[in-house]
PDB file of C-alpha atoms in Angstrom:
ATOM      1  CA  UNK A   1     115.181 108.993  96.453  1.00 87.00           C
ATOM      2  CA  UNK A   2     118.235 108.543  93.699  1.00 93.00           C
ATOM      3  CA  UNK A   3     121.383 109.878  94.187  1.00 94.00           C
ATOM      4  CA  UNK A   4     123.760 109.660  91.580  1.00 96.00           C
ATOM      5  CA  UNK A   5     127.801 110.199  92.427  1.00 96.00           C
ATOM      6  CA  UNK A   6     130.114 110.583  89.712  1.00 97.00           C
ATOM      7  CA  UNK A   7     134.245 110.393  90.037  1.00 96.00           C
ATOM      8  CA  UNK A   8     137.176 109.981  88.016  1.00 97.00           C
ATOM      9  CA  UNK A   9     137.373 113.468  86.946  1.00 96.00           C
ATOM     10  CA  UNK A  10     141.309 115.230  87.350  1.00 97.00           C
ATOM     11  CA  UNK A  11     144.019 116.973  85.524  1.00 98.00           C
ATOM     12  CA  UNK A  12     145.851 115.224  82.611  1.00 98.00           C
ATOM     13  CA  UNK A  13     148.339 115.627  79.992  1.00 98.00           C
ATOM     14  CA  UNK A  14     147.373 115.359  76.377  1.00 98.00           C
ATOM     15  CA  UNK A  15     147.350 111.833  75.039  1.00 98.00           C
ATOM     16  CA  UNK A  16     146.631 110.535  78.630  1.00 98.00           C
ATOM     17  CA  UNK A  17     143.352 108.266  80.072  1.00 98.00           C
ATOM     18  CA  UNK A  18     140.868 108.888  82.853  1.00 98.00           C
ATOM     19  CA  UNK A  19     138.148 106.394  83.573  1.00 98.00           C
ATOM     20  CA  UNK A  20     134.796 108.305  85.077  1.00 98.00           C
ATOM     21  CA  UNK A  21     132.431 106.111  86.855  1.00 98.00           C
ATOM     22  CA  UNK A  22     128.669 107.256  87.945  1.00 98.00           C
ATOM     23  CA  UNK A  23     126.832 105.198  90.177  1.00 98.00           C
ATOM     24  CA  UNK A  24     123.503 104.957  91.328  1.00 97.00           C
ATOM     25  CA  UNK A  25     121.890 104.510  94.487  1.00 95.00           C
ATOM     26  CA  UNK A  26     118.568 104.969  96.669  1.00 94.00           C
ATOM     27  CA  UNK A  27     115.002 103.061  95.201  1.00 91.00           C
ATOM     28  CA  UNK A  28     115.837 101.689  91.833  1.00 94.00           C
ATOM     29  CA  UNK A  29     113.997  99.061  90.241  1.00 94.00           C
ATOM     30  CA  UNK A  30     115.953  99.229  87.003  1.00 94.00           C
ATOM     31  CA  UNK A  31     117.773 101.103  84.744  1.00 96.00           C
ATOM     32  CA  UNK A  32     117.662 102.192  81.160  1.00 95.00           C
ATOM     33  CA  UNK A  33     119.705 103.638  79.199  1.00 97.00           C
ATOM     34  CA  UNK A  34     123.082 105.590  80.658  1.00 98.00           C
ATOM     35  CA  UNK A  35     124.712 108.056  79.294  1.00 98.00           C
ATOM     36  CA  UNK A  36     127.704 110.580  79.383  1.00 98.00           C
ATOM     37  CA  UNK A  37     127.230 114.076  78.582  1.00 98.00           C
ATOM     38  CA  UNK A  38     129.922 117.486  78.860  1.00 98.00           C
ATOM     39  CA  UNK A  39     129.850 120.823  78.914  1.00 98.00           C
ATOM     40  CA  UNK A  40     133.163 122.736  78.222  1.00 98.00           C
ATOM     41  CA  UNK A  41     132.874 126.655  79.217  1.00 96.00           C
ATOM     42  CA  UNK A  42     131.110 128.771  77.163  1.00 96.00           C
ATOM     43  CA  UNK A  43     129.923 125.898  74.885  1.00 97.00           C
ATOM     44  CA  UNK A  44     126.381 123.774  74.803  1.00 97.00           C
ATOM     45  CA  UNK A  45     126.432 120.542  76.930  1.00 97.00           C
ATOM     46  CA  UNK A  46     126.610 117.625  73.912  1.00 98.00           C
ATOM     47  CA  UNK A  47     126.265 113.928  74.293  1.00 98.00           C
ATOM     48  CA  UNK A  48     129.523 111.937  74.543  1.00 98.00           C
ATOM     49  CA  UNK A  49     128.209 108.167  74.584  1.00 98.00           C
ATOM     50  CA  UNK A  50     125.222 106.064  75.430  1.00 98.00           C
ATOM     51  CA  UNK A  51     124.564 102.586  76.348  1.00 98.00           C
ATOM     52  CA  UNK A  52     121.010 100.889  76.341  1.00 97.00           C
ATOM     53  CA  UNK A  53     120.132  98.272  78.628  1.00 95.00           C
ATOM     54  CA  UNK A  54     120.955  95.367  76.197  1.00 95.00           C
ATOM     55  CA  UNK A  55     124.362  97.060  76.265  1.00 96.00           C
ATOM     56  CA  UNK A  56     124.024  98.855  72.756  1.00 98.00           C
ATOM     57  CA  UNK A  57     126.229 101.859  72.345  1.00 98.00           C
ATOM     58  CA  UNK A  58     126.577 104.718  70.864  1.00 98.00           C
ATOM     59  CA  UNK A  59     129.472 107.718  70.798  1.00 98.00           C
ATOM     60  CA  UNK A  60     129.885 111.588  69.186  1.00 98.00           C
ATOM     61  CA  UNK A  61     132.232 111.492  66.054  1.00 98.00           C
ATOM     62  CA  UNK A  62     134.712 113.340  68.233  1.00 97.00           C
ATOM     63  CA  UNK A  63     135.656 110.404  70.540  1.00 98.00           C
ATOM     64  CA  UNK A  64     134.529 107.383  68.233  1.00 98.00           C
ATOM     65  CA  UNK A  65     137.650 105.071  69.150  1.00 98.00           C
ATOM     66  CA  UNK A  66     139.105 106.735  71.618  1.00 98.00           C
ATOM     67  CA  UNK A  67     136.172 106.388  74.394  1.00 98.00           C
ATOM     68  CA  UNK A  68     134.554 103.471  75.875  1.00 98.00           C
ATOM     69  CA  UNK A  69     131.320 103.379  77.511  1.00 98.00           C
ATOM     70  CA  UNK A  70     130.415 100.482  79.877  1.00 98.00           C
ATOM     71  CA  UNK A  71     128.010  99.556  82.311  1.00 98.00           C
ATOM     72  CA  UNK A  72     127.740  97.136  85.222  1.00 97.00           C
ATOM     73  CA  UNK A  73     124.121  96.395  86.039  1.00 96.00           C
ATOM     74  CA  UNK A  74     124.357  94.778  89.340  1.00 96.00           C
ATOM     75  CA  UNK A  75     126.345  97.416  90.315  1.00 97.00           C
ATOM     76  CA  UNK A  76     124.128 100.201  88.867  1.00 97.00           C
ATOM     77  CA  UNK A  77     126.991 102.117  87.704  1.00 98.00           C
ATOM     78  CA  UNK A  78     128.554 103.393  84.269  1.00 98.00           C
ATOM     79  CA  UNK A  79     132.039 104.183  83.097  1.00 98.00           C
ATOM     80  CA  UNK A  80     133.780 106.276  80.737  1.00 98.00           C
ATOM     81  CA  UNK A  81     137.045 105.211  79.560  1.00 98.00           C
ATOM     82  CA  UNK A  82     138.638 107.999  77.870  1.00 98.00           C
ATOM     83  CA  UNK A  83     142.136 107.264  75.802  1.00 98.00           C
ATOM     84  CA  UNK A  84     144.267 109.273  74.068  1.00 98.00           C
ATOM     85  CA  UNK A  85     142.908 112.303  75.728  1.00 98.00           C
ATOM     86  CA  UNK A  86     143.436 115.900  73.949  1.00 98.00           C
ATOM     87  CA  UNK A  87     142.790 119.573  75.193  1.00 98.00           C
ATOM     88  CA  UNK A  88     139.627 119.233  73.464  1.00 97.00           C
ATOM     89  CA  UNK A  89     138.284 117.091  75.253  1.00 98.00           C
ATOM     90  CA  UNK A  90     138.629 119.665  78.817  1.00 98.00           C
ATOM     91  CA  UNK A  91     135.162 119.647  79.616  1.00 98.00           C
ATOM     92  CA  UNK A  92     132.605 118.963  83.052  1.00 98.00           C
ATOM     93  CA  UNK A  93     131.288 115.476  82.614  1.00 98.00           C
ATOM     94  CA  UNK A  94     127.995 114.433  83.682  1.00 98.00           C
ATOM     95  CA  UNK A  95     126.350 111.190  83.964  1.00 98.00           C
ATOM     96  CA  UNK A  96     122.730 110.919  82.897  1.00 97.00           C
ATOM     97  CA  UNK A  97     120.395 107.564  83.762  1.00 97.00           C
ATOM     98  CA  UNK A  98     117.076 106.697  82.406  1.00 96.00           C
ATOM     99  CA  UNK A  99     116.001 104.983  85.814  1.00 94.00           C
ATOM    100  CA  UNK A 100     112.392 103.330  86.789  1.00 92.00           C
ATOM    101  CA  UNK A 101     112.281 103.014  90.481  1.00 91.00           C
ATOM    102  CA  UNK A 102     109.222 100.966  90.231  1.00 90.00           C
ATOM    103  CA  UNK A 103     107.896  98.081  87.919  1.00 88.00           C
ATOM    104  CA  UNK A 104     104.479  99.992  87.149  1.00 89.00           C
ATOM    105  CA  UNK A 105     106.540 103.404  87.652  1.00 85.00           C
ATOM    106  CA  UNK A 106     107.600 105.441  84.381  1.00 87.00           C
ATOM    107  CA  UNK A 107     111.321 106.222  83.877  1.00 88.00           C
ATOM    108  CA  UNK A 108     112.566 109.403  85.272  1.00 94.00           C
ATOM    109  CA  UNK A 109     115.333 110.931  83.497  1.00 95.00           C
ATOM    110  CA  UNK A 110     118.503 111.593  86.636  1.00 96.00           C
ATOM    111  CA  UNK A 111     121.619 113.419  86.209  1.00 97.00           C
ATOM    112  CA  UNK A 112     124.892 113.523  88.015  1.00 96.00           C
ATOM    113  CA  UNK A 113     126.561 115.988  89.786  1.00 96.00           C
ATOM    114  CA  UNK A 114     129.395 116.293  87.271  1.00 97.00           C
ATOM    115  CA  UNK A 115     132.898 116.022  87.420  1.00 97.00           C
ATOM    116  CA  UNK A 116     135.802 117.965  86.317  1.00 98.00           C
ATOM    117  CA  UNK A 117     138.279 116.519  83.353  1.00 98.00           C
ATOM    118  CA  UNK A 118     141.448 118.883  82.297  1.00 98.00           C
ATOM    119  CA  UNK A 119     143.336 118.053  79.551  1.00 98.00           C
ATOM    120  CA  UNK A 120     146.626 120.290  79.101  1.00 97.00           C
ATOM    121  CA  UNK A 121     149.103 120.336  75.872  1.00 94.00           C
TER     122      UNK A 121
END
């Protein structure tokens, strides 16, 4: 089994930060790429950033230098640093691992709970 908890979510005022971390436990051999997705209400969920396992990334146009993804591998977690924050950006966050739990295994594809970020004007 994987379990995957997410945190970091809250309430903050325009132009503030929030850091979300997801990490991973249970049988993990390794892990591929990571990833942050959202969903605001009423809207498709759309990829935020990515990170490969050589620590390539990659981020939407609407947070390109104002989010940072980041991963810690012997840790098996991933983090979001989100800057200059705008009402925009209001949203549920989920974390999303390409994970192999074996070395012959394929990877499965995991996703995180979500959490919660509010951004008010």
């Amino acid at each position: 089994q994987v379990q995957l908890a997410e945190s970091g979510g809250g309430l903050v005022q325009a132009g503030g930060s929030l850091r979300l971390s997801c990490a991973a436990s249970g049988s993990i051999f390794r892990i591929d790429a990571m990833r942050w997705h959202r969903q605001a209400t009423g809207k498709q969920r759309e990829l935020v950033a990515v990170i490969t396992s050589g620590g390539s990334t990659n981020y939407a146009d609407s947070v390109k230098g104002r989010f940072t993804i980041s991963r810690d591998n012997a840790k098996n977690t991933v983090y979001l640093q989100m800057n200059s924050l705008k009402p925009e950006d209001t949203a549920v966050y989920y974390c999303n691992l390409d994970l192999r739990r074996t070395s012959w295994g394929l990877p499965g594809n995991y996703w995180g709970q979500g959490t919660q970020v509010t951004v008010s004007s």
